Every structure is written in C-alpha cells, then in structure tokens.
mmCIF file of C-alpha atoms and ligand atoms in Angstrom:
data_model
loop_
_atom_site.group_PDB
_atom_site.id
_atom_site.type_symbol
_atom_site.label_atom_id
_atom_site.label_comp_id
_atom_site.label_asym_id
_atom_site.label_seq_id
_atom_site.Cartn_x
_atom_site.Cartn_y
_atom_site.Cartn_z
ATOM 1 C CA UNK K 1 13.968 172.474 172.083
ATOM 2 C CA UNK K 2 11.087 170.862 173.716
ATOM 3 C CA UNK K 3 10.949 171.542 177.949
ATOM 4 C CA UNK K 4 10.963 169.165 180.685
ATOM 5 C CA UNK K 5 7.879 169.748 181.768
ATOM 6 C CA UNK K 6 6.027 168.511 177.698
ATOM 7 C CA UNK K 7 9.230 165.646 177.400
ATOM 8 C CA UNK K 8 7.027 164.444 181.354
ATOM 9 C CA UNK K 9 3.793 165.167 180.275
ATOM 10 C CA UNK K 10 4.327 162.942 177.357
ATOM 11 C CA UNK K 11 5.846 160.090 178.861
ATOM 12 C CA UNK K 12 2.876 160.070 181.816
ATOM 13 C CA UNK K 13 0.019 161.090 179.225
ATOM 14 C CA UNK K 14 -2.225 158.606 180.896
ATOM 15 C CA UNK K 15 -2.008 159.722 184.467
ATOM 16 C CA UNK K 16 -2.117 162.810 183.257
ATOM 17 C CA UNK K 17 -5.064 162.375 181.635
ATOM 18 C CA UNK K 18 -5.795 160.620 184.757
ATOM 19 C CA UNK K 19 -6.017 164.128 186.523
ATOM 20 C CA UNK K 20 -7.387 166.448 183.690
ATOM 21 C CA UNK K 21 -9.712 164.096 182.439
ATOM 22 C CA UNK K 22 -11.622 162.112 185.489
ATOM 23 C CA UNK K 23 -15.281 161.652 185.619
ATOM 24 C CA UNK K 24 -15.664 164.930 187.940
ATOM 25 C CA UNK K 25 -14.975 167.025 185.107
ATOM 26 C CA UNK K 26 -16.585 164.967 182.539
ATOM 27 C CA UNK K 27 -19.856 164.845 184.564
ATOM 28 C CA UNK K 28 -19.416 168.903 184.920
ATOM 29 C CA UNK K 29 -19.202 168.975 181.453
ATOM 30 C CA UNK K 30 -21.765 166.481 180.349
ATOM 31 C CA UNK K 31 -24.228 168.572 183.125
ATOM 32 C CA UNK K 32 -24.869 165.419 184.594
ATOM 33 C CA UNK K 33 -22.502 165.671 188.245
ATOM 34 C CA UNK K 34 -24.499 165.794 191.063
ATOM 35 C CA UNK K 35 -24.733 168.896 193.075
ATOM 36 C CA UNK K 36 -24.022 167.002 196.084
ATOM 37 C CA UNK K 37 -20.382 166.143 194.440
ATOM 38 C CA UNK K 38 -19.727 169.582 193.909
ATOM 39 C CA UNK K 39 -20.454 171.027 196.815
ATOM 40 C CA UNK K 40 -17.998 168.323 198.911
ATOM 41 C CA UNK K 41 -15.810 169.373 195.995
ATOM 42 C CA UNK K 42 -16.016 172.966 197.283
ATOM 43 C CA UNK K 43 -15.857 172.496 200.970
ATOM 44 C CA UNK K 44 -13.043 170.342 200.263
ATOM 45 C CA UNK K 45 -11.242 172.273 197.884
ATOM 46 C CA UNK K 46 -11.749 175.434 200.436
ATOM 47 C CA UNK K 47 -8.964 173.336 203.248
ATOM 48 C CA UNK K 48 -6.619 172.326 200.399
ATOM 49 C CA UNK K 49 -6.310 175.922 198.862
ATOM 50 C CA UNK K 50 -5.503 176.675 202.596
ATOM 51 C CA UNK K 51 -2.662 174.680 202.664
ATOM 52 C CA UNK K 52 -2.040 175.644 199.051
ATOM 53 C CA UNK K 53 -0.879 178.535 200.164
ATOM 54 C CA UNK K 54 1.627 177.672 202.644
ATOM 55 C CA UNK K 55 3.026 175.931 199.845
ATOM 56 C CA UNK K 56 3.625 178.663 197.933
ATOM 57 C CA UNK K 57 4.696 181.239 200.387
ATOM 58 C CA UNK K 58 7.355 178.501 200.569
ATOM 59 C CA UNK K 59 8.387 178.763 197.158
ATOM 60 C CA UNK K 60 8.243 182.625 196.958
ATOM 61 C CA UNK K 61 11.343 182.057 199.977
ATOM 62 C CA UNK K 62 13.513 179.895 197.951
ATOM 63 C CA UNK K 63 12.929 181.359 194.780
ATOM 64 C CA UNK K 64 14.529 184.362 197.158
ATOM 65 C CA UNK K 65 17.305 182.448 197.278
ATOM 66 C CA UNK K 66 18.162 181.756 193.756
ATOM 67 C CA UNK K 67 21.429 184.135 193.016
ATOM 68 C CA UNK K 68 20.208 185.115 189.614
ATOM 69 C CA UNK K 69 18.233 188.139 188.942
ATOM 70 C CA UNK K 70 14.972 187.170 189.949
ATOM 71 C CA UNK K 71 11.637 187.663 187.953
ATOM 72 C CA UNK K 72 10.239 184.342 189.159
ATOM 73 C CA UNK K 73 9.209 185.934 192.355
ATOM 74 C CA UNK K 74 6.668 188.746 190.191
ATOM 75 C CA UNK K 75 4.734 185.127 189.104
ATOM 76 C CA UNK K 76 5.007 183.665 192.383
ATOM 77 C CA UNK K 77 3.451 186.637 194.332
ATOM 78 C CA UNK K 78 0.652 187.004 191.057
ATOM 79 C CA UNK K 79 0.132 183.378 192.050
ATOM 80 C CA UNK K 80 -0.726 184.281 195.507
ATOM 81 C CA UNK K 81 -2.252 187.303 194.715
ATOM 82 C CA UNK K 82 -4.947 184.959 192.769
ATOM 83 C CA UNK K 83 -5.294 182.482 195.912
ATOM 84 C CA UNK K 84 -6.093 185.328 198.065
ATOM 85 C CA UNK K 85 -8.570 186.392 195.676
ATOM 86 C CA UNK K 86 -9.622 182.449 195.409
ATOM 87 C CA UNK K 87 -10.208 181.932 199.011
ATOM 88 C CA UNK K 88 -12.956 184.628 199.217
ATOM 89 C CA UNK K 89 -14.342 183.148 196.324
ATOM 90 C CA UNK K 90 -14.975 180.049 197.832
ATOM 91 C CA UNK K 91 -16.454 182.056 201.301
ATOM 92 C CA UNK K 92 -18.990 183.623 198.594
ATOM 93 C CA UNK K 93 -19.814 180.371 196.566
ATOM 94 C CA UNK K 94 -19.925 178.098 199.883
ATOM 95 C CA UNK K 95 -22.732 180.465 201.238
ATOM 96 C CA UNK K 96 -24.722 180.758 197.880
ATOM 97 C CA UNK K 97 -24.838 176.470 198.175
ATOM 98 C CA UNK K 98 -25.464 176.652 201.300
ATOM 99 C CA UNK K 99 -21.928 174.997 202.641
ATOM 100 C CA UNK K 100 -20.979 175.608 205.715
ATOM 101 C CA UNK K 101 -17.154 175.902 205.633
ATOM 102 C CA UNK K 102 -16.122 176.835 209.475
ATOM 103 C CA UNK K 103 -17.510 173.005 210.240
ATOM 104 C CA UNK K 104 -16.115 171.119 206.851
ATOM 105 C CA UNK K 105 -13.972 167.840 208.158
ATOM 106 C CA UNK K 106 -10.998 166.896 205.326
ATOM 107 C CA UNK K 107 -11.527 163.831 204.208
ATOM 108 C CA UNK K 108 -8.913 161.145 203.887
ATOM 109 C CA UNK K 109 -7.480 162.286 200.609
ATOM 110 C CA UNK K 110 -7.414 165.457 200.943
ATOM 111 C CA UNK K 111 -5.756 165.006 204.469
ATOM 112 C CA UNK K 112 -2.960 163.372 202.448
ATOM 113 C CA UNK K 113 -2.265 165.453 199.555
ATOM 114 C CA UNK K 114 -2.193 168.043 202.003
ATOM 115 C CA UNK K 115 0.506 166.403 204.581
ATOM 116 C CA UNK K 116 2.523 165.968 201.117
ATOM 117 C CA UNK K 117 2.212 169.786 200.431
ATOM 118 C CA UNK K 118 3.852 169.995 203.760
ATOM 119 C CA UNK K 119 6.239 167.752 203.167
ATOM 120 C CA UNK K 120 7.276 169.848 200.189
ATOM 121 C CA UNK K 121 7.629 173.090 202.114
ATOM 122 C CA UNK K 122 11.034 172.108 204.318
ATOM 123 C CA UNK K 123 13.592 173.806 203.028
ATOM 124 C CA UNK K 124 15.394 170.667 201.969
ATOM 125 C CA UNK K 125 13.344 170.299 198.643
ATOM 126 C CA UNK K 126 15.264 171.692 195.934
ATOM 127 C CA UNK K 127 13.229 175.065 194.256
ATOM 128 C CA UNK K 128 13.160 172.901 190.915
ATOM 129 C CA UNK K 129 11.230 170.425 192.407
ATOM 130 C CA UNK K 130 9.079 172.768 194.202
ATOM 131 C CA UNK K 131 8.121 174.574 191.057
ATOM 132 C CA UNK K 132 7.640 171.782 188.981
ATOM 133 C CA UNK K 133 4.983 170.731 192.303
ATOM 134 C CA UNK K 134 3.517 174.433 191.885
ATOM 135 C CA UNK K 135 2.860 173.710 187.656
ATOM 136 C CA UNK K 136 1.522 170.764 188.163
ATOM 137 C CA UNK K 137 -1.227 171.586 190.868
ATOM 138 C CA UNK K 138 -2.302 174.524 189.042
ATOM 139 C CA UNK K 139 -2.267 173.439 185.391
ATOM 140 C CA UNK K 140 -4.756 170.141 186.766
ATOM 141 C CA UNK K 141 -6.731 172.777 187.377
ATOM 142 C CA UNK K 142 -6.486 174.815 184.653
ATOM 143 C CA UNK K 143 -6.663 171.667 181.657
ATOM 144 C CA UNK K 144 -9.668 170.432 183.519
ATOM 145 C CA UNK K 145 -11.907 173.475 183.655
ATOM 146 C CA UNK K 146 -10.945 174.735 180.655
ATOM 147 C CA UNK K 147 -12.542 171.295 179.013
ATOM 148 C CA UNK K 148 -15.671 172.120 180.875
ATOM 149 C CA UNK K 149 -15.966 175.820 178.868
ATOM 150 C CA UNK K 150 -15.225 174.434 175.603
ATOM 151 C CA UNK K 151 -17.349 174.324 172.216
ATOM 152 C CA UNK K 152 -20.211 171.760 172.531
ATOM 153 C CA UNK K 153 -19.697 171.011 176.493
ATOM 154 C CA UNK K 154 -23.294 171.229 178.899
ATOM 155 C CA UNK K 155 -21.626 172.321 181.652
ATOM 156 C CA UNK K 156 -24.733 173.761 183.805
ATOM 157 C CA UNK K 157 -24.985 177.987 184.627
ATOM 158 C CA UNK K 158 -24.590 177.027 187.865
ATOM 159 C CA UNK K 159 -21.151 175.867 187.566
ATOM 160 C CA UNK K 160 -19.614 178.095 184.980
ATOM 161 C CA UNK K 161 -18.310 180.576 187.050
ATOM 162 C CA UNK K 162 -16.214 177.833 189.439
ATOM 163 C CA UNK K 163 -15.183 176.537 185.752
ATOM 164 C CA UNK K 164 -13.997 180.373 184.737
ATOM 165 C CA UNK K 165 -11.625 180.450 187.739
ATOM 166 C CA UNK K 166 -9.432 177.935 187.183
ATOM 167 C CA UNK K 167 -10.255 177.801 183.441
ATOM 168 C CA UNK K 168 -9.950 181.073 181.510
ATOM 169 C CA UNK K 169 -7.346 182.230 179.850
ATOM 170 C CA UNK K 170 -5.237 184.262 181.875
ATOM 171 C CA UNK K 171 -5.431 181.411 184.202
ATOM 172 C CA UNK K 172 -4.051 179.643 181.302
ATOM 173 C CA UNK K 173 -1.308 182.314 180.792
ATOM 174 C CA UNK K 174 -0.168 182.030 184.531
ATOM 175 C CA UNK K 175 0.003 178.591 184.285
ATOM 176 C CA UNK K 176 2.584 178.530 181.164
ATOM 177 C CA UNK K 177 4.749 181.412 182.822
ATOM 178 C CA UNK K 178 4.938 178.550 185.370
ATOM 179 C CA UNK K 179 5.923 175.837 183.563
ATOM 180 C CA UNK K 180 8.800 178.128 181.726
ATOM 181 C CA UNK K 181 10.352 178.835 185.003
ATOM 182 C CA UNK K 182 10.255 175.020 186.114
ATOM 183 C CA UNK K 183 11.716 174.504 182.812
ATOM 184 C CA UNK K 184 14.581 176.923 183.100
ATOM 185 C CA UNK K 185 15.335 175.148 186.339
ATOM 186 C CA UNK K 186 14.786 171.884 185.235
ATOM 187 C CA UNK K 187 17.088 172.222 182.625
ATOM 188 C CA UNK K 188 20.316 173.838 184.752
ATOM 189 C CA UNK K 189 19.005 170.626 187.905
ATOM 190 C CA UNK K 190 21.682 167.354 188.341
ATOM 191 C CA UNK K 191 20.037 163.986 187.499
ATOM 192 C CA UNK K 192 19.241 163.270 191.022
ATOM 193 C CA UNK K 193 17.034 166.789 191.601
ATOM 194 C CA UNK K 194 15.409 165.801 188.188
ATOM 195 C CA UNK K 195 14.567 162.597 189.652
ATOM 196 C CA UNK K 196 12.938 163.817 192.205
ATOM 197 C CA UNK K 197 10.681 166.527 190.834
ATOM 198 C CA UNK K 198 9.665 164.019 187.943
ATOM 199 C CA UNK K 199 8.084 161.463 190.954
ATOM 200 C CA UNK K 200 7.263 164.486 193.158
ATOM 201 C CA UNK K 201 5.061 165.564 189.163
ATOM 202 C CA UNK K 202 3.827 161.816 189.518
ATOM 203 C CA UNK K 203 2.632 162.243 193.214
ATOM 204 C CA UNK K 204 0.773 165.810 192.335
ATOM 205 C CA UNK K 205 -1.127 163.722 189.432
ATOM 206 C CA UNK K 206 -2.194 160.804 191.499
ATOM 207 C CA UNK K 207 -3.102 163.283 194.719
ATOM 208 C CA UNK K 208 -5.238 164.987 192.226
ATOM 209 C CA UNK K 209 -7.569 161.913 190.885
ATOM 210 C CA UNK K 210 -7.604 160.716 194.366
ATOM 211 C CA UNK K 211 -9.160 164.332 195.073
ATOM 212 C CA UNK K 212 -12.149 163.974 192.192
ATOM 213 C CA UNK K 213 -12.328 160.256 193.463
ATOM 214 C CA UNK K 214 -13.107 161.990 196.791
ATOM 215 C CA UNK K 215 -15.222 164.667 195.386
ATOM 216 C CA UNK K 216 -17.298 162.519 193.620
ATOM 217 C CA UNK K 217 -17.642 159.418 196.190
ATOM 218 C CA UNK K 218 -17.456 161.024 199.507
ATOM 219 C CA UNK K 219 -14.761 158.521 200.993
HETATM 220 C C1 HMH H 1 -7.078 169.923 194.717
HETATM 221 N N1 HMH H 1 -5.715 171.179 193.140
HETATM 222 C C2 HMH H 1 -6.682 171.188 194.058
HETATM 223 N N2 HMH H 1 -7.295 172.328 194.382
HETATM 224 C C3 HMH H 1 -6.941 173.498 193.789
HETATM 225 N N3 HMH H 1 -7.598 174.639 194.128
HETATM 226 C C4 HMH H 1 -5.906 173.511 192.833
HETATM 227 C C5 HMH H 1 -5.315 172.304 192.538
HETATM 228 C C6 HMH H 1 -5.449 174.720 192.166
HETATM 229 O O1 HMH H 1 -5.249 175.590 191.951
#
C-alpha cells in the first residue's frame, strides 16, 4: 500500500515542485546563479540550520515518549549527528566565500519559517505531525540538490560540494528512513492529527520557496 507521505506528495505535486524545483536550483544547475545568491543562501541557511536543530532535539523528546519499542530515536539522533557535522560545514564554506557569519542579519523569510519551527517544538504538536515537518524540510533539500548532480546538469566546481551535502545518496537514504517512520505514524494518527500534519507539510513547502525567493532576491 502506498504511504501518506507519496498519497500528499501527489496531491500537492505542484508546490512541491514549487520547493524542489525553483529557479535557485535550476540556476545552480544551469551554472548560471549568481555567486552573490549563494552566498546569502549560505549565510542564511547557516541561522535556519540553527534553529533546525532545536527542532529536532524536540522531536528526539517526543519520539521518547512513544510507548512502543523505539528505533525512531537511532534516525533522529543520525539526523542530528549530520547537523552537527552540517553546521561546521557551513563555518568552513562561509570563510572560503568570504561570509562573515557572526554579523549575518535573517532576513524576513527566514525569520518566519524559523518562528514556525518554533511553533512546532511545544509539546502540544502531535510527534506525527512533527515528523512529517522533519521529512519534509530535509527531503526539499535532498530532491533539490540531488537535481543539481545529475547526468547532463552544469552545476559549477564551486558548488558541488554544497550540492553533495544535501544531495548524495546516503542523504537520500536518511531521508526515506524518515518518511517510513512519518508513515507508520501517519497511518495509526485520527483524522484531525492527519489534518494537521498534511497543512503543517503545506507550510514546510511554501516556507521553503519563500527561502530560494529570498536567496535569490535578497528581500
Ligand atoms: C531552508 N531547509 C532549509 N535549510 C536546510 N538546511 C534544510 C532545509 C535541510 O536540511
């Protein structure tokens, strides 16, 4: 039987494509984004990840909680494992472009996807709605760098390695152990916590073109 998660991203293909398939990327891929774009991109990306992981310690607690034996916590901790790993990434890359990240201001969208990332953390969002949030962020990121390292895209040297990150394989791997635990939870959830986790999968997708709208603009 088909999950949750692939019934959603089928229904929402266009925002979804919305997210994995915006200009940012396609400029990556074409080699024509300006450096300029990427490196707001970075210094940007640098506070979200920040808050990212708040957001996930918060999921590691309440999939704590959950009475059943547990291996959703082993991903979970992998997860921020990886973001630990992530952030000094972005120390290293920010000083090879010359960004300086102690004096980086968020701009407006970012600010907002990451007050809703906050929002999600209280403990009164469900865990399947919190994991289905935790998919969704990451596999944006994984589905749009991966198109960046595929046969026949120009994506420039420069760039690959910010492309690998989010975009090779085992990235790829994590990202479907992911959506099998949102869809074990999905499936056991009452209509109203499935409600809510399919808009809370509709507010990660628009957060995230309003992010490479950012990125690329500057506003
Ligand atoms: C905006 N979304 C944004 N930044 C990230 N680093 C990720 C998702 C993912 O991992």
């Amino acid at each position: 039987m088909e999950g949750t998660i692939d019934t959603w991203v089928k229904k929402h293909r266009l925002i979804y494509t919305g997210a994995t398939r915006h200009p940012f990327i396609l400029a990556i891929r074409d080699g024509t984004l300006d450096f300029s774009s990427f490196k707001r991109w970075l210094g940007q990306d640098y506070i979200f990840v920040r808050a990212f992981v708040a957001f996930v310690a918060s999921v590691l607690l309440k999939a704590r909680k959950e009475l059943e034996e547990n291996s959703d916590m082993d991903v979970i901790l992998r997860g921020l494992a990886s973001l630990n790993d992530e952030i000094e990434w972005f120390k290293k890359e920010a000083s090879k472009w010359e960004v300086q990240l102690s004096s980086i201001v968020p701009l407006k969208a970012n600010e907002d996807y990451c007050r809703f990332l906050e929002g999600l953390v209280s403990p009164e969002v469900e865990y399947p709605v919190a994991i289905t949030a935790f998919w969704a962020i990451e596999a944006v990121y994984q589905e749009s760098f991966a198109h960046c390292l595929e046969e026949g895209s120009n994506t420039p040297a420069e760039l690959k390695e910010a492309c690998q990150r989010w975009g090779n394989d085992g990235f790829g791997l994590y990202c479907h152990s992911l959506q099998k635990i949102a869809n074990r939870h999905l499936e056991k959830a009452s209509a109203g916590v499935l409600a809510k986790a399919e808009v809370v999968l509709l507010q990660v997708l628009e957060h995230e073109f309003e992010f490479w709208n950012m990125s690329s603009l500057g506003t």
